[in-house]
Short mmCIF file of C-alpha atoms in Angstrom, two decimals:
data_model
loop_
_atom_site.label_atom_id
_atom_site.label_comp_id
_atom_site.label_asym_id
_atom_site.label_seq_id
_atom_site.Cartn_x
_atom_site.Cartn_y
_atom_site.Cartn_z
CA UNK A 16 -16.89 3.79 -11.38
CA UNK A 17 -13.76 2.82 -9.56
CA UNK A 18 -12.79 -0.71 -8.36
CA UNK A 19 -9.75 -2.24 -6.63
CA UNK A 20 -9.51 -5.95 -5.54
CA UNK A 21 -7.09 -8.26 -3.84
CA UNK A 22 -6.31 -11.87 -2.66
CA UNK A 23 -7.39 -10.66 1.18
CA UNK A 24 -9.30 -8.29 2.76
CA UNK A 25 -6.60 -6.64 4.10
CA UNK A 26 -4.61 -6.39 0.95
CA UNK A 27 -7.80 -4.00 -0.29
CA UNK A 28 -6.03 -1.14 1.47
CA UNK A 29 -3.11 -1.61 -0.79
CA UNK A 30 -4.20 -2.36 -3.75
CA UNK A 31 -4.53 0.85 -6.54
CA UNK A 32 -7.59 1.72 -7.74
CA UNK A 33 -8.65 0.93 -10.90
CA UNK A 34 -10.58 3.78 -13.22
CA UNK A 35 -12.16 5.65 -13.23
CA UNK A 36 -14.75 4.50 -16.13
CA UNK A 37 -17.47 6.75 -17.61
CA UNK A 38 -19.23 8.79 -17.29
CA UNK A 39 -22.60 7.22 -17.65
CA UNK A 40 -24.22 8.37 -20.58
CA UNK A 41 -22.59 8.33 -22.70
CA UNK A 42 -21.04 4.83 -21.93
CA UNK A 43 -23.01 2.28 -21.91
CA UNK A 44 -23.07 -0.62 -19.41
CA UNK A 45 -22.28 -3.17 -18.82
CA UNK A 46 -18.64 -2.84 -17.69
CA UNK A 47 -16.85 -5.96 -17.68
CA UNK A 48 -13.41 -5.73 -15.77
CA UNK A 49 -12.02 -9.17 -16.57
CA UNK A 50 -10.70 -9.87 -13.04
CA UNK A 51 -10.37 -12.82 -10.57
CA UNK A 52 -9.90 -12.52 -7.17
CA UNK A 53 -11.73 -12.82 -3.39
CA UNK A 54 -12.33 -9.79 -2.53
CA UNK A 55 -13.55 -6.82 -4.93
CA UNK A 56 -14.19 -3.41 -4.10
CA UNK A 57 -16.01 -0.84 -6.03
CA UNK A 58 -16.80 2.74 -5.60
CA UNK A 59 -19.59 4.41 -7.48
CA UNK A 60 -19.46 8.28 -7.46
CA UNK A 61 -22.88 10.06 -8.64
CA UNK A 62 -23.20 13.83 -9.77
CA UNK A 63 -25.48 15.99 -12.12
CA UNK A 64 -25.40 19.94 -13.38
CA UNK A 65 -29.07 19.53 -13.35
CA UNK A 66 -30.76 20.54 -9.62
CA UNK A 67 -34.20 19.07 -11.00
CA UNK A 68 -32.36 15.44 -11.84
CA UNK A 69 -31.29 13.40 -9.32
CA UNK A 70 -28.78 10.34 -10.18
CA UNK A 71 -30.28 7.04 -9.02
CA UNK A 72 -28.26 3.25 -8.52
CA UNK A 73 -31.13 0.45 -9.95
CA UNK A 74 -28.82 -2.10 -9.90
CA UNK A 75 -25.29 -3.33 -8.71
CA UNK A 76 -24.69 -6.68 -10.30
CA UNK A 77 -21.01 -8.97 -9.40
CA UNK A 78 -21.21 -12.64 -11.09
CA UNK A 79 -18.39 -15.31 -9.05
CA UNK A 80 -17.79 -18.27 -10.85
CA UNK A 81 -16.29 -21.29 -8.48
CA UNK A 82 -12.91 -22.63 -9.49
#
């Protein structure tokens, strides 16, 4: 997990990315990043050594709170 975030849309290109965090297992979820701004990017990367197990995304879950 990787995430970078900014005050614009246009500042996303800018901003440094933030991580990475993991690998899941063995951390656990959630992951709580303790930021505030308007526009949040995250990049999830998914890999496994075993050919019979594929990695699968259930859930993607970003809670905004109004100032």
């Amino acid at each position: 997990v990787y995430y970078r975030y900014g005050t614009t849309e246009d500042s996303l290109d800018d901003a440094e990315w933030q991580g990475p965090f993991g690998p899941y297992p063995p951390d656990t979820f959630p992951l709580e990043v303790g930021i505030t701004a308007n526009h949040l990017e995250v990049e999830l990367r998914f890999y496994t050594d075993e050919p019979a197990v594929l990695p699968v995304l259930h859930a993607l879950k970003v809670i905004a709170f109004k100032k």
